[in-house]
Amino acid sequence: MAVDKMTPVISDSPNGFAEVERAISRACRDAGRERSSVTLVAVSKTFDADAITPVIEAGQRVFGENRVQEAKSKWPDLMANYPDIALHLIGPLQSNKAKEAVALFDAIHSVDRASLCEALAKEIVKQDRHPQLFVQLNTGEEPQKAGIAPADADAFIASCRDVYGLRISGLMCIPPVDDPPAPHFALTAKIAARNGLSLLSMGMSADFETAIQLGATHVRVGSSIFGKR
Ligand SMILES: *Cc1c(COP(=O)(O)O)cnc(C)c1O
């Protein structure tokens, strides 16, 4: 056996993870915040169990996926080995997948329309499972992007509560790629504050430090941890 010739297979991901962890700690320190006030959602979409496992082994427990089907196909097996994993849905959710989403996810970041509220409310009661819910804002008012326009946010959040009985925990936003993100994060934080919402899902690989400065409680970081998709 040529043991001495074997090169260990080292994925990039534990290094990426360690670097992101360090950057989050630094950003928290700079902002005068506790590290524990920011949850890193490691976005593992398109990556398989072999890429994800080293990041779990390195200590990460919160993961984000953008498709219900993909999450269903890879996470139940991983969660059998690591039961303390929390899964967050960060992508658009079709109402007819609300049942599967409520069963699988611990948080849903993409609540963005009345029909989805209705479907989620029904499943939350039926399954007695209560994922954290974030309303997604379309702060750049981009026609191709999901989310509630800022001008409609207060009314939509109120209707989530009053019409559908949903407990909304926070807001999520994805700034337009070509805009400086800070004003979008600041607007999201302002709308959350005036609606009594304490959680802010904002910041991705390119801008999570800025988001932490502006109050993000959840940063959704994919490529900086796992590499290019
Ligand atoms: C893919 C994705 C992310 C992660 O993006 P990176 O740039 O890879 O960090 C964050 N949020 C949402 C909604 C995503 O779809």
CSV table of C-alpha atoms and ligand atoms in Angstrom, one decimal:
chain,number,residue,atom,x,y,z
A,1,MET,CA,0.0,0.0,0.0
A,2,ALA,CA,1.5,3.3,-1.1
A,3,VAL,CA,0.2,5.1,1.9
A,4,ASP,CA,2.9,7.8,1.7
A,5,LYS,CA,1.7,8.6,-1.8
A,6,MET,CA,-1.9,9.3,-0.8
A,7,THR,CA,-2.9,12.9,-0.8
A,8,PRO,CA,-5.7,13.7,1.5
A,9,VAL,CA,-8.8,15.1,-0.4
A,10,ILE,CA,-9.2,18.5,1.1
A,11,SER,CA,-12.2,20.5,0.0
A,12,ASP,CA,-12.0,24.3,-0.1
A,13,SER,CA,-15.0,24.5,2.1
A,14,PRO,CA,-13.5,24.3,5.6
A,15,ASN,CA,-11.1,27.1,4.7
A,16,GLY,CA,-13.8,29.2,3.3
A,17,PHE,CA,-15.9,28.6,6.3
A,18,ALA,CA,-13.1,29.6,8.7
A,19,GLU,CA,-12.5,32.7,6.8
A,20,VAL,CA,-16.2,33.7,6.8
A,21,GLU,CA,-16.4,33.0,10.5
A,22,ARG,CA,-13.4,35.3,11.1
A,23,ALA,CA,-14.8,38.0,8.9
A,24,ILE,CA,-18.2,37.9,10.8
A,25,SER,CA,-16.4,38.1,14.1
A,26,ARG,CA,-14.4,41.1,12.9
A,27,ALA,CA,-17.5,42.8,11.5
A,28,CYS,CA,-19.4,42.2,14.8
A,29,ARG,CA,-16.5,43.7,16.8
A,30,ASP,CA,-16.3,46.7,14.5
A,31,ALA,CA,-20.0,47.3,14.9
A,32,GLY,CA,-19.9,46.8,18.7
A,33,ARG,CA,-22.1,43.7,18.5
A,34,GLU,CA,-21.9,40.3,20.1
A,35,ARG,CA,-20.9,37.5,17.7
A,36,SER,CA,-23.9,35.6,19.0
A,37,SER,CA,-26.3,38.3,17.6
A,38,VAL,CA,-25.6,37.2,14.0
A,39,THR,CA,-26.6,33.8,12.6
A,40,LEU,CA,-24.5,32.6,9.7
A,41,VAL,CA,-26.8,30.8,7.2
A,42,ALA,CA,-24.4,28.7,5.1
A,43,VAL,CA,-26.0,28.6,1.7
A,44,SER,CA,-25.3,25.0,0.4
A,45,LYS,CA,-27.5,25.1,-2.7
A,46,THR,CA,-26.1,23.1,-5.7
A,47,PHE,CA,-23.5,21.5,-3.3
A,48,ASP,CA,-23.7,17.8,-2.4
A,49,ALA,CA,-23.2,16.0,0.9
A,50,ASP,CA,-19.5,15.6,0.2
A,51,ALA,CA,-19.0,19.3,0.1
A,52,ILE,CA,-21.4,20.0,3.0
A,53,THR,CA,-20.1,17.5,5.5
A,54,PRO,CA,-16.7,19.1,6.2
A,55,VAL,CA,-18.5,22.4,7.0
A,56,ILE,CA,-20.8,20.6,9.4
A,57,GLU,CA,-17.7,18.9,10.9
A,58,ALA,CA,-16.1,22.3,11.3
A,59,GLY,CA,-19.0,23.2,13.5
A,60,GLN,CA,-21.6,25.0,11.3
A,61,ARG,CA,-25.2,24.0,12.0
A,62,VAL,CA,-27.4,26.4,10.1
A,63,PHE,CA,-27.7,25.9,6.3
A,64,GLY,CA,-29.7,27.6,3.6
A,65,GLU,CA,-31.3,26.1,0.5
A,66,ASN,CA,-33.3,27.8,-2.3
A,67,ARG,CA,-35.3,24.8,-3.6
A,68,VAL,CA,-37.6,22.6,-1.6
A,69,GLN,CA,-36.9,19.5,-3.9
A,70,GLU,CA,-33.2,19.9,-3.7
A,71,ALA,CA,-33.2,20.3,0.1
A,72,LYS,CA,-35.5,17.2,0.4
A,73,SER,CA,-33.2,15.1,-1.7
A,74,LYS,CA,-30.0,15.8,0.3
A,75,TRP,CA,-30.8,16.9,3.8
A,76,PRO,CA,-32.8,14.1,5.5
A,77,ASP,CA,-29.8,11.8,5.2
A,78,LEU,CA,-27.4,14.4,6.5
A,79,MET,CA,-29.7,15.2,9.4
A,80,ALA,CA,-29.9,11.6,10.4
A,81,ASN,CA,-26.2,11.9,11.3
A,82,TYR,CA,-26.4,15.5,12.6
A,83,PRO,CA,-29.8,16.0,14.2
A,84,ASP,CA,-29.1,19.5,15.5
A,85,ILE,CA,-29.0,21.0,12.0
A,86,ALA,CA,-31.3,23.9,11.2
A,87,LEU,CA,-32.4,24.4,7.6
A,88,HIS,CA,-33.5,27.7,6.2
A,89,LEU,CA,-35.4,28.2,2.9
A,90,ILE,CA,-34.0,31.3,1.2
A,91,GLY,CA,-35.6,30.9,-2.2
A,92,PRO,CA,-39.0,31.5,-3.6
A,93,LEU,CA,-41.7,29.1,-2.4
A,94,GLN,CA,-44.7,28.0,-4.4
A,95,SER,CA,-47.9,27.6,-2.4
A,96,ASN,CA,-48.3,24.0,-3.4
A,97,LYS,CA,-44.9,23.3,-1.7
A,98,ALA,CA,-45.9,24.9,1.6
A,99,LYS,CA,-46.6,21.5,3.1
A,100,GLU,CA,-43.2,20.1,2.4
A,101,ALA,CA,-41.5,23.4,3.3
A,102,VAL,CA,-43.2,23.6,6.8
A,103,ALA,CA,-42.2,20.0,7.4
A,104,LEU,CA,-38.6,20.4,6.5
A,105,PHE,CA,-37.5,24.0,7.2
A,106,ASP,CA,-36.8,25.8,10.5
A,107,ALA,CA,-37.1,29.2,8.8
A,108,ILE,CA,-38.6,30.5,5.6
A,109,HIS,CA,-37.1,33.8,4.3
A,110,SER,CA,-39.3,34.3,1.3
A,111,VAL,CA,-42.9,35.1,2.5
A,112,ASP,CA,-44.0,37.4,-0.3
A,113,ARG,CA,-47.7,37.1,-1.1
A,114,ALA,CA,-51.2,36.5,0.3
A,115,SER,CA,-51.7,33.1,-1.3
A,116,LEU,CA,-48.5,31.8,0.2
A,117,CYS,CA,-49.5,33.2,3.7
A,118,GLU,CA,-52.7,31.3,3.4
A,119,ALA,CA,-51.0,28.0,2.5
A,120,LEU,CA,-48.4,28.4,5.2
A,121,ALA,CA,-50.9,29.3,7.9
A,122,LYS,CA,-52.9,26.1,7.0
A,123,GLU,CA,-49.8,23.8,7.2
A,124,ILE,CA,-48.4,25.5,10.4
A,125,VAL,CA,-51.7,24.7,12.2
A,126,LYS,CA,-52.0,21.2,10.7
A,127,GLN,CA,-48.5,20.1,11.4
A,128,ASP,CA,-48.1,22.2,14.6
A,129,ARG,CA,-44.6,23.2,13.3
A,130,HIS,CA,-43.6,26.8,13.5
A,131,PRO,CA,-40.7,27.8,11.3
A,132,GLN,CA,-39.5,31.4,11.7
A,133,LEU,CA,-41.0,33.5,9.0
A,134,PHE,CA,-39.3,36.4,7.2
A,135,VAL,CA,-41.2,38.7,4.8
A,136,GLN,CA,-39.1,39.3,1.6
A,137,LEU,CA,-38.8,42.9,0.5
A,138,ASN,CA,-38.0,43.9,-3.0
A,139,THR,CA,-36.2,47.1,-1.9
A,140,GLY,CA,-35.0,47.8,-5.4
A,141,GLU,CA,-38.5,47.4,-6.9
A,142,GLU,CA,-37.0,45.2,-9.6
A,143,PRO,CA,-39.8,43.7,-11.8
A,144,GLN,CA,-38.0,40.3,-12.1
A,145,LYS,CA,-37.4,39.9,-8.4
A,146,ALA,CA,-39.8,38.5,-5.8
A,147,GLY,CA,-40.7,40.4,-2.7
A,148,ILE,CA,-43.0,43.1,-1.4
A,149,ALA,CA,-42.4,46.7,-2.5
A,150,PRO,CA,-41.3,49.0,0.4
A,151,ALA,CA,-44.5,51.1,0.1
A,152,ASP,CA,-46.7,48.0,0.6
A,153,ALA,CA,-44.6,46.4,3.4
A,154,ASP,CA,-46.5,47.8,6.5
A,155,ALA,CA,-49.9,46.7,5.1
A,156,PHE,CA,-48.6,43.3,4.0
A,157,ILE,CA,-46.9,42.6,7.4
A,158,ALA,CA,-50.2,43.6,9.2
A,159,SER,CA,-52.2,41.3,6.9
A,160,CYS,CA,-49.8,38.4,7.7
A,161,ARG,CA,-50.7,38.8,11.3
A,162,ASP,CA,-54.3,39.9,11.2
A,163,VAL,CA,-55.7,38.0,8.2
A,164,TYR,CA,-53.6,34.8,8.4
A,165,GLY,CA,-52.5,34.7,12.0
A,166,LEU,CA,-48.9,34.2,11.0
A,167,ARG,CA,-46.2,35.2,13.4
A,168,ILE,CA,-43.6,37.1,11.3
A,169,SER,CA,-40.2,37.4,12.9
A,170,GLY,CA,-38.3,39.5,10.4
A,171,LEU,CA,-37.6,40.9,7.0
A,172,MET,CA,-35.3,39.7,4.2
A,173,CYS,CA,-33.9,41.6,1.2
A,174,ILE,CA,-31.7,41.0,-1.8
A,175,PRO,CA,-30.3,44.3,-3.0
A,176,PRO,CA,-30.0,44.9,-6.8
A,177,VAL,CA,-26.6,43.5,-8.0
A,178,ASP,CA,-25.5,46.9,-9.4
A,179,ASP,CA,-26.5,49.1,-6.4
A,180,PRO,CA,-24.5,49.8,-3.3
A,181,PRO,CA,-26.2,47.6,-0.8
A,182,ALA,CA,-26.1,49.8,2.3
A,183,PRO,CA,-29.2,51.9,1.5
A,184,HIS,CA,-31.2,48.7,0.9
A,185,PHE,CA,-30.1,47.3,4.2
A,186,ALA,CA,-30.9,50.5,6.0
A,187,LEU,CA,-34.3,50.7,4.5
A,188,THR,CA,-35.0,47.1,5.4
A,189,ALA,CA,-33.9,47.8,9.0
A,190,LYS,CA,-36.1,50.9,9.2
A,191,ILE,CA,-39.2,49.0,8.0
A,192,ALA,CA,-38.5,46.2,10.4
A,193,ALA,CA,-38.1,48.6,13.3
A,194,ARG,CA,-41.4,50.4,12.7
A,195,ASN,CA,-43.2,47.1,12.5
A,196,GLY,CA,-41.7,45.7,15.6
A,197,LEU,CA,-39.7,42.9,13.8
A,198,SER,CA,-36.4,42.0,15.4
A,199,LEU,CA,-34.8,39.8,12.7
A,200,LEU,CA,-33.0,41.0,9.6
A,201,SER,CA,-31.9,38.5,6.9
A,202,MET,CA,-29.6,40.5,4.7
A,203,GLY,CA,-26.0,40.2,3.4
A,204,MET,CA,-24.5,37.6,1.1
A,205,SER,CA,-20.9,36.8,0.2
A,206,ALA,CA,-20.2,40.2,-1.3
A,207,ASP,CA,-21.7,42.4,1.4
A,208,PHE,CA,-22.3,40.6,4.7
A,209,GLU,CA,-20.0,42.8,6.6
A,210,THR,CA,-21.9,45.9,5.5
A,211,ALA,CA,-25.1,44.1,6.4
A,212,ILE,CA,-23.8,43.3,9.9
A,213,GLN,CA,-22.9,47.0,10.3
A,214,LEU,CA,-26.5,47.9,9.5
A,215,GLY,CA,-28.1,45.3,11.9
A,216,ALA,CA,-28.3,42.0,10.0
A,217,THR,CA,-29.2,39.1,12.4
A,218,HIS,CA,-28.9,36.5,9.6
A,219,VAL,CA,-26.3,36.6,6.8
A,220,ARG,CA,-26.8,34.2,3.9
A,221,VAL,CA,-23.4,33.2,2.7
A,222,GLY,CA,-22.8,30.6,-0.1
A,223,SER,CA,-19.9,31.0,-2.5
A,224,SER,CA,-17.4,32.4,0.1
A,225,ILE,CA,-17.8,29.2,2.1
A,226,PHE,CA,-18.4,26.5,-0.6
A,227,GLY,CA,-16.7,28.1,-3.7
A,228,LYS,CA,-18.2,29.1,-7.1
A,229,ARG,CA,-21.4,27.5,-8.2
B,1,LIG,C1,-27.6,32.0,-3.4
B,1,LIG,C2,-28.2,32.9,-2.4
B,1,LIG,C3,-27.4,33.5,-1.4
B,1,LIG,C4,-25.9,33.2,-1.3
B,1,LIG,O1,-25.2,34.0,-2.2
B,1,LIG,P1,-23.6,34.0,-2.3
B,1,LIG,O2,-23.3,35.2,-3.1
B,1,LIG,O3,-23.1,32.7,-2.9
B,1,LIG,O4,-23.1,34.2,-0.9
B,1,LIG,C5,-28.0,34.3,-0.5
B,1,LIG,N1,-29.3,34.6,-0.6
B,1,LIG,C6,-30.1,34.1,-1.5
B,1,LIG,C7,-31.5,34.4,-1.5
B,1,LIG,C8,-29.6,33.2,-2.5
B,1,LIG,O5,-30.4,32.7,-3.4
